[in-house]
Amino acid sequence: MKFSDFDRQSWEENGRYYDTCLIPVTGLSGAEDPVDTIEALERLRDFLDRIERPYRGRIVVYPAVQYRAGTAGSEYINDICRKVKSSYFQYAVMASADIPLSTTDIYESDLVLSLTAFDHVTKSELNLEIGRRIQEMWQS
Amino acid sequence: MSSQNEPHELGSEAQPPSRNEMSRRQFLTYTLGGASAFMGMGALLPMIHFAVDPILHKKGAGEFIKVAEAGQITEEPQEFTFELHQQDGWYASTATLTAWIRKEANGDIYALSPICKHLGCTVGWNNNKAYPDEYHCPCHGARYTKLGKNLIVSPKPLDQYKTKIENGWVLLGDIIPNTVARKEA
């Protein structure tokens, strides 16, 4: 589910079932022209659909972290993960379509998914691989 | 005598036209008004047509989509994906849908929707080794029988697609509430 699909009543009623927070990272640098920016956001949207759609009863997609900010950016993202997990969620997943993310840098997240890391797999295999990693995270 | 009558005759000629006749002013008013209304409608009609266009089109309900060859279908559920063109108001989109299709021993074919009736995750067939030959939801552990009957967690059975066979193909239509799960004891 998207965070915007909830209202106060539905969250209080079913919020306990949603234990995984998916935070998108756009990875923009600011040097992109408007068309490149649109394409980057569309790639990220499609990637998020692959992650969220099969598990929409357990994953909540939060607003994106916009722009990358070097090593300081990693600390910023770690801080978000920490706060997300200390409040309403048990798991924090980071997802990016264009920039590589690593669990070494984003050590507070439970899973990082970068589309760039799946270059070698087909589209149908991509869904299976994403599903396998998410379910492994839940079972660990 | 004639001189007495003249003024009377002249007076009757000078009278304004009776109510049944149209004056020049009325004629011009009607003509200009009618022409303005005609031109106004010419401009307004396309706008009104655009505003109510989605209502004028027939809904997609009742459409069937060719999904699989009937000969491919076995008693074991198989997963098929297909694309559905949707029109939501002025917004057209293509949705990729999935169905789990199987046939009964008597040859009847059923197609189940994989959307869990608990909170909307996607169920899979035989994807939990602890519970073989069942649909299982990876999110909160809902389980369903082969016919889609809800066993635990979920409050309702899996929905099914309207199904028909045509020229050796399985065609799927709208998603409807499950009608076969209650056959199970």
Short mmCIF file of C-alpha atoms in Angstrom, two decimals:
data_model
loop_
_atom_site.label_atom_id
_atom_site.label_comp_id
_atom_site.label_asym_id
_atom_site.label_seq_id
_atom_site.Cartn_x
_atom_site.Cartn_y
_atom_site.Cartn_z
CA MET A 1 0.00 0.00 0.00
CA LYS A 2 1.07 3.56 -0.53
CA PHE A 3 1.23 5.66 2.61
CA SER A 4 -1.39 7.91 1.02
CA ASP A 5 -3.91 5.05 0.77
CA PHE A 6 -4.38 5.02 4.53
CA ASP A 7 -6.63 7.20 6.58
CA ARG A 8 -6.60 7.37 10.38
CA GLN A 9 -9.32 4.75 10.77
CA SER A 10 -7.88 2.18 8.34
CA TRP A 11 -4.42 2.57 9.88
CA GLU A 12 -5.72 2.04 13.42
CA GLU A 13 -7.74 -0.95 12.24
CA ASN A 14 -5.11 -2.75 10.14
CA GLY A 15 -1.80 -0.99 10.87
CA ARG A 16 -0.51 -3.95 12.89
CA TYR A 17 -0.39 -6.07 9.73
CA TYR A 18 1.95 -3.64 7.93
CA ASP A 19 5.36 -4.26 9.40
CA THR A 20 7.58 -3.37 6.43
CA CYS A 21 8.40 0.14 5.28
CA LEU A 22 9.69 0.59 1.72
CA ILE A 23 11.61 3.84 1.22
CA PRO A 24 12.44 4.79 -2.38
CA VAL A 25 15.67 6.64 -3.17
CA THR A 26 15.50 8.64 -6.39
CA GLY A 27 19.26 9.21 -6.51
CA LEU A 28 18.96 12.40 -8.54
CA SER A 29 21.99 14.68 -8.59
CA GLY A 30 20.25 17.85 -9.70
CA ALA A 31 22.16 17.91 -13.00
CA GLU A 32 19.38 16.09 -14.91
CA ASP A 33 17.20 17.91 -17.43
CA PRO A 34 13.41 17.63 -16.95
CA VAL A 35 13.06 14.74 -19.40
CA ASP A 36 15.83 12.73 -17.73
CA THR A 37 14.18 13.42 -14.39
CA ILE A 38 10.82 12.11 -15.62
CA GLU A 39 12.46 8.97 -17.00
CA ALA A 40 14.34 8.36 -13.75
CA LEU A 41 11.16 8.70 -11.71
CA GLU A 42 9.26 6.39 -14.09
CA ARG A 43 11.99 3.74 -13.76
CA LEU A 44 11.76 4.02 -9.98
CA ARG A 45 7.93 3.83 -10.06
CA ASP A 46 8.01 0.65 -12.16
CA PHE A 47 10.63 -0.91 -9.87
CA LEU A 48 8.57 -0.05 -6.77
CA ASP A 49 5.48 -1.64 -8.36
CA ARG A 50 7.39 -4.89 -8.73
CA ILE A 51 8.33 -4.81 -5.05
CA GLU A 52 5.09 -3.56 -3.53
CA ARG A 53 2.30 -5.04 -5.64
CA PRO A 54 2.64 -8.72 -4.62
CA TYR A 55 2.97 -7.75 -0.93
CA ARG A 56 0.66 -4.78 -0.66
CA GLY A 57 -0.95 -6.21 2.45
CA ARG A 58 2.30 -6.00 4.40
CA ILE A 59 4.53 -3.36 2.77
CA VAL A 60 3.90 0.38 3.02
CA VAL A 61 5.64 2.61 0.46
CA TYR A 62 6.80 5.83 2.09
CA PRO A 63 7.74 9.14 0.42
CA ALA A 64 11.05 9.05 -1.45
CA VAL A 65 14.43 10.34 -0.39
CA GLN A 66 15.20 12.88 -3.10
CA TYR A 67 18.73 13.53 -4.43
CA ARG A 68 21.93 11.91 -3.33
CA ALA A 69 24.35 13.63 -1.02
CA GLY A 70 27.55 11.56 -0.91
CA THR A 71 28.55 9.85 2.34
CA ALA A 72 26.51 12.35 4.35
CA GLY A 73 23.50 10.99 2.45
CA SER A 74 24.08 7.49 3.83
CA GLU A 75 23.95 8.78 7.40
CA TYR A 76 20.77 10.65 6.57
CA ILE A 77 19.16 7.48 5.19
CA ASN A 78 20.39 5.41 8.15
CA ASP A 79 18.78 7.92 10.47
CA ILE A 80 15.45 7.58 8.62
CA CYS A 81 15.64 3.76 8.79
CA ARG A 82 16.36 3.91 12.51
CA LYS A 83 13.38 6.16 13.19
CA VAL A 84 11.04 4.14 10.96
CA LYS A 85 11.93 0.93 12.81
CA SER A 86 11.68 2.49 16.25
CA SER A 87 8.13 3.65 15.62
CA TYR A 88 5.67 1.63 13.57
CA PHE A 89 7.65 -0.85 11.46
CA GLN A 90 9.79 -3.89 12.05
CA TYR A 91 11.59 -3.85 8.71
CA ALA A 92 12.99 -1.03 6.56
CA VAL A 93 13.68 -1.69 2.88
CA MET A 94 15.47 0.83 0.64
CA ALA A 95 14.92 0.74 -3.11
CA SER A 96 16.61 2.59 -5.97
CA ALA A 97 16.34 2.24 -9.73
CA ASP A 98 19.47 4.11 -10.79
CA ILE A 99 22.05 4.21 -8.02
CA PRO A 100 23.70 1.24 -6.33
CA LEU A 101 22.88 0.95 -2.63
CA SER A 102 24.82 -1.28 -0.28
CA THR A 103 23.97 -2.72 3.10
CA THR A 104 27.47 -1.71 4.18
CA ASP A 105 26.56 1.96 3.82
CA ILE A 106 22.87 1.67 4.69
CA TYR A 107 23.51 -0.61 7.67
CA GLU A 108 20.27 0.29 9.46
CA SER A 109 18.09 -1.12 6.66
CA ASP A 110 17.08 -4.77 6.57
CA LEU A 111 17.25 -5.02 2.80
CA VAL A 112 18.46 -2.82 -0.05
CA LEU A 113 17.18 -3.38 -3.58
CA SER A 114 18.93 -1.65 -6.47
CA LEU A 115 17.72 -2.24 -9.99
CA THR A 116 21.31 -1.80 -11.19
CA ALA A 117 22.23 -4.96 -9.29
CA PHE A 118 19.75 -7.02 -11.36
CA ASP A 119 21.20 -6.26 -14.78
CA HIS A 120 21.86 -9.94 -15.47
CA VAL A 121 18.31 -11.20 -14.87
CA THR A 122 15.25 -11.16 -17.12
CA LYS A 123 12.07 -9.27 -16.19
CA SER A 124 10.24 -12.41 -15.05
CA GLU A 125 13.26 -13.58 -13.05
CA LEU A 126 13.48 -10.12 -11.50
CA ASN A 127 10.06 -10.51 -9.84
CA LEU A 128 11.02 -13.93 -8.49
CA GLU A 129 14.37 -12.68 -7.20
CA ILE A 130 12.80 -9.67 -5.47
CA GLY A 131 10.16 -11.93 -3.91
CA ARG A 132 12.81 -14.39 -2.72
CA ARG A 133 14.83 -11.65 -1.01
CA ILE A 134 11.82 -10.08 0.69
CA GLN A 135 10.58 -13.42 2.01
CA GLU A 136 14.08 -14.30 3.21
CA MET A 137 14.12 -11.03 5.14
CA TRP A 138 10.80 -11.81 6.79
CA GLN A 139 11.90 -15.33 7.70
CA SER A 140 15.30 -14.33 9.11
CA MET B 1 -70.67 61.59 -48.49
CA SER B 2 -67.39 60.43 -49.77
CA SER B 3 -65.65 63.31 -48.05
CA GLN B 4 -67.12 62.16 -44.74
CA ASN B 5 -65.82 58.66 -45.19
CA GLU B 6 -62.27 59.54 -46.24
CA PRO B 7 -60.84 60.42 -42.85
CA HIS B 8 -62.19 57.19 -41.40
CA GLU B 9 -60.58 55.10 -44.17
CA LEU B 10 -57.29 56.92 -43.87
CA GLY B 11 -57.37 56.40 -40.10
CA SER B 12 -57.80 52.63 -40.48
CA GLU B 13 -54.74 52.40 -42.83
CA ALA B 14 -52.52 54.15 -40.27
CA GLN B 15 -53.32 51.61 -37.47
CA PRO B 16 -50.37 49.45 -36.25
CA PRO B 17 -50.33 45.83 -37.46
CA SER B 18 -52.48 43.44 -35.48
CA ARG B 19 -50.86 41.00 -32.95
CA ASN B 20 -50.90 38.14 -35.45
CA GLU B 21 -48.51 39.89 -37.79
CA MET B 22 -44.72 40.06 -37.19
CA SER B 23 -43.11 43.46 -37.02
CA ARG B 24 -39.71 44.14 -38.54
CA ARG B 25 -38.26 44.49 -35.02
CA GLN B 26 -39.61 41.06 -34.01
CA PHE B 27 -38.35 39.47 -37.22
CA LEU B 28 -34.85 40.81 -36.66
CA THR B 29 -34.88 39.76 -32.99
CA TYR B 30 -35.93 36.22 -33.82
CA THR B 31 -33.51 35.88 -36.70
CA LEU B 32 -30.50 37.24 -34.84
CA GLY B 33 -31.41 35.35 -31.65
CA GLY B 34 -31.81 32.09 -33.53
CA ALA B 35 -28.55 32.54 -35.41
CA SER B 36 -26.69 33.37 -32.16
CA ALA B 37 -28.17 30.33 -30.41
CA PHE B 38 -27.23 28.09 -33.34
CA MET B 39 -23.64 29.33 -33.34
CA GLY B 40 -23.47 29.08 -29.54
CA MET B 41 -24.61 25.46 -29.61
CA GLY B 42 -22.03 24.75 -32.29
CA ALA B 43 -19.34 25.84 -29.86
CA LEU B 44 -20.91 24.29 -26.75
CA LEU B 45 -21.84 20.85 -28.07
CA PRO B 46 -18.26 19.59 -28.54
CA MET B 47 -17.46 20.76 -24.99
CA ILE B 48 -20.52 18.99 -23.54
CA HIS B 49 -19.69 15.88 -25.57
CA PHE B 50 -16.12 15.90 -24.19
CA ALA B 51 -17.39 16.31 -20.63
CA VAL B 52 -19.75 13.34 -20.76
CA ASP B 53 -17.77 11.21 -23.21
CA PRO B 54 -16.88 8.41 -20.73
CA ILE B 55 -20.56 8.00 -19.88
CA LEU B 56 -21.48 7.58 -23.55
CA HIS B 57 -19.08 4.66 -23.99
CA LYS B 58 -20.16 1.18 -23.04
CA LYS B 59 -18.38 -0.18 -20.00
CA GLY B 60 -15.84 -2.97 -20.54
CA ALA B 61 -17.97 -5.27 -18.41
CA GLY B 62 -18.72 -8.49 -20.11
CA GLU B 63 -15.59 -8.48 -22.26
CA PHE B 64 -13.63 -11.71 -22.38
CA ILE B 65 -9.91 -12.03 -23.01
CA LYS B 66 -8.19 -14.98 -24.61
CA VAL B 67 -5.76 -16.33 -22.00
CA ALA B 68 -4.76 -19.95 -22.66
CA GLU B 69 -5.39 -22.93 -24.89
CA ALA B 70 -7.96 -25.23 -23.33
CA GLY B 71 -5.71 -28.21 -24.01
CA GLN B 72 -3.02 -26.78 -21.73
CA ILE B 73 -5.28 -26.77 -18.67
CA THR B 74 -4.76 -29.58 -16.18
CA GLU B 75 -6.32 -30.55 -12.86
CA GLU B 76 -3.28 -28.97 -11.21
CA PRO B 77 -3.66 -25.15 -11.06
CA GLN B 78 -1.37 -23.26 -13.45
CA GLU B 79 -0.50 -19.59 -13.41
CA PHE B 80 -1.30 -17.47 -16.48
CA THR B 81 -0.76 -13.74 -16.94
CA PHE B 82 -2.64 -11.57 -19.39
CA GLU B 83 -3.12 -7.91 -20.15
CA LEU B 84 -6.34 -5.97 -19.70
CA HIS B 85 -6.88 -2.56 -21.30
CA GLN B 86 -8.71 -0.33 -18.86
CA GLN B 87 -10.46 2.98 -19.37
CA ASP B 88 -11.00 4.97 -16.19
CA GLY B 89 -12.79 8.14 -17.26
CA TRP B 90 -10.38 9.77 -19.68
CA TYR B 91 -7.39 7.73 -18.43
CA ALA B 92 -6.50 4.62 -20.42
CA SER B 93 -4.08 2.07 -18.98
CA THR B 94 -3.01 -1.54 -19.34
CA ALA B 95 -3.08 -3.80 -16.31
CA THR B 96 -1.23 -7.10 -16.13
CA LEU B 97 -3.44 -9.65 -14.40
CA THR B 98 -2.81 -13.17 -13.20
CA ALA B 99 -5.14 -16.14 -12.97
CA TRP B 100 -4.69 -19.64 -11.58
CA ILE B 101 -6.56 -21.91 -14.00
CA ARG B 102 -7.47 -25.57 -13.51
CA LYS B 103 -10.08 -28.02 -14.64
CA GLU B 104 -12.30 -30.43 -12.77
CA ALA B 105 -12.37 -34.16 -13.49
CA ASN B 106 -15.56 -33.55 -15.49
CA GLY B 107 -13.75 -31.03 -17.71
CA ASP B 108 -15.20 -27.82 -16.22
CA ILE B 109 -12.56 -25.07 -16.17
CA TYR B 110 -12.17 -22.62 -13.28
CA ALA B 111 -9.91 -19.58 -12.92
CA LEU B 112 -9.09 -18.07 -9.54
CA SER B 113 -7.82 -14.56 -8.81
CA PRO B 114 -4.57 -14.65 -6.82
CA ILE B 115 -5.44 -11.60 -4.71
CA CYS B 116 -5.64 -12.61 -1.05
CA LYS B 117 -8.97 -11.65 0.52
CA HIS B 118 -7.24 -10.65 3.74
CA LEU B 119 -5.26 -7.55 2.73
CA GLY B 120 -4.58 -7.91 -0.99
CA CYS B 121 -1.20 -9.67 -1.27
CA THR B 122 -0.65 -12.20 -4.07
CA VAL B 123 -1.10 -15.87 -3.22
CA GLY B 124 0.77 -18.71 -4.91
CA TRP B 125 -0.08 -22.38 -5.45
CA ASN B 126 1.95 -24.93 -3.57
CA ASN B 127 4.46 -22.31 -2.41
CA ASN B 128 4.60 -23.45 1.20
CA LYS B 129 6.16 -26.88 1.74
CA ALA B 130 4.46 -27.23 5.12
CA TYR B 131 1.04 -27.09 3.46
CA PRO B 132 1.18 -28.84 0.08
CA ASP B 133 -1.56 -28.51 -2.55
CA GLU B 134 -2.90 -25.25 -1.18
CA TYR B 135 -2.75 -21.58 -2.10
CA HIS B 136 -0.60 -19.71 0.40
CA CYS B 137 -0.25 -16.00 1.07
CA PRO B 138 3.34 -14.97 1.85
CA CYS B 139 2.28 -11.89 3.86
CA HIS B 140 0.25 -13.21 6.80
CA GLY B 141 -0.03 -16.93 6.12
CA ALA B 142 -3.58 -17.10 4.74
CA ARG B 143 -4.27 -20.48 3.15
CA TYR B 144 -6.85 -21.61 0.60
CA THR B 145 -7.86 -24.97 -0.88
CA LYS B 146 -7.60 -25.84 -4.57
CA LEU B 147 -11.10 -24.43 -5.13
CA GLY B 148 -10.17 -21.24 -3.29
CA LYS B 149 -11.94 -21.96 0.01
CA ASN B 150 -10.44 -19.91 2.85
CA LEU B 151 -8.85 -22.05 5.59
CA ILE B 152 -7.17 -19.56 7.95
CA VAL B 153 -6.58 -15.79 8.30
CA SER B 154 -8.68 -14.75 5.32
CA PRO B 155 -12.39 -14.01 5.91
CA LYS B 156 -13.50 -14.97 2.38
CA PRO B 157 -12.66 -17.45 -0.41
CA LEU B 158 -10.54 -16.34 -3.37
CA ASP B 159 -12.51 -14.59 -6.10
CA GLN B 160 -12.82 -16.24 -9.51
CA TYR B 161 -12.95 -15.03 -13.09
CA LYS B 162 -15.94 -15.53 -15.35
CA THR B 163 -14.77 -18.23 -17.74
CA LYS B 164 -15.82 -19.48 -21.13
CA ILE B 165 -14.34 -21.72 -23.80
CA GLU B 166 -14.36 -20.63 -27.43
CA ASN B 167 -12.64 -22.30 -30.37
CA GLY B 168 -10.37 -24.26 -28.06
CA TRP B 169 -9.30 -21.23 -26.03
CA VAL B 170 -10.01 -20.29 -22.43
CA LEU B 171 -11.42 -16.77 -22.19
CA LEU B 172 -11.58 -14.89 -18.91
CA GLY B 173 -13.98 -12.08 -18.02
CA ASP B 174 -14.84 -10.09 -14.92
CA ILE B 175 -13.78 -11.07 -11.42
CA ILE B 176 -16.75 -12.37 -9.42
CA PRO B 177 -17.23 -13.86 -5.93
CA ASN B 178 -16.28 -17.51 -5.66
CA THR B 179 -19.10 -19.91 -6.52
CA VAL B 180 -17.24 -23.22 -6.40
CA ALA B 181 -15.54 -23.12 -2.97
CA ARG B 182 -18.77 -23.95 -1.16
CA LYS B 183 -18.87 -27.31 -2.96
CA GLU B 184 -16.09 -28.37 -0.63
CA ALA B 185 -17.20 -29.90 2.64
#
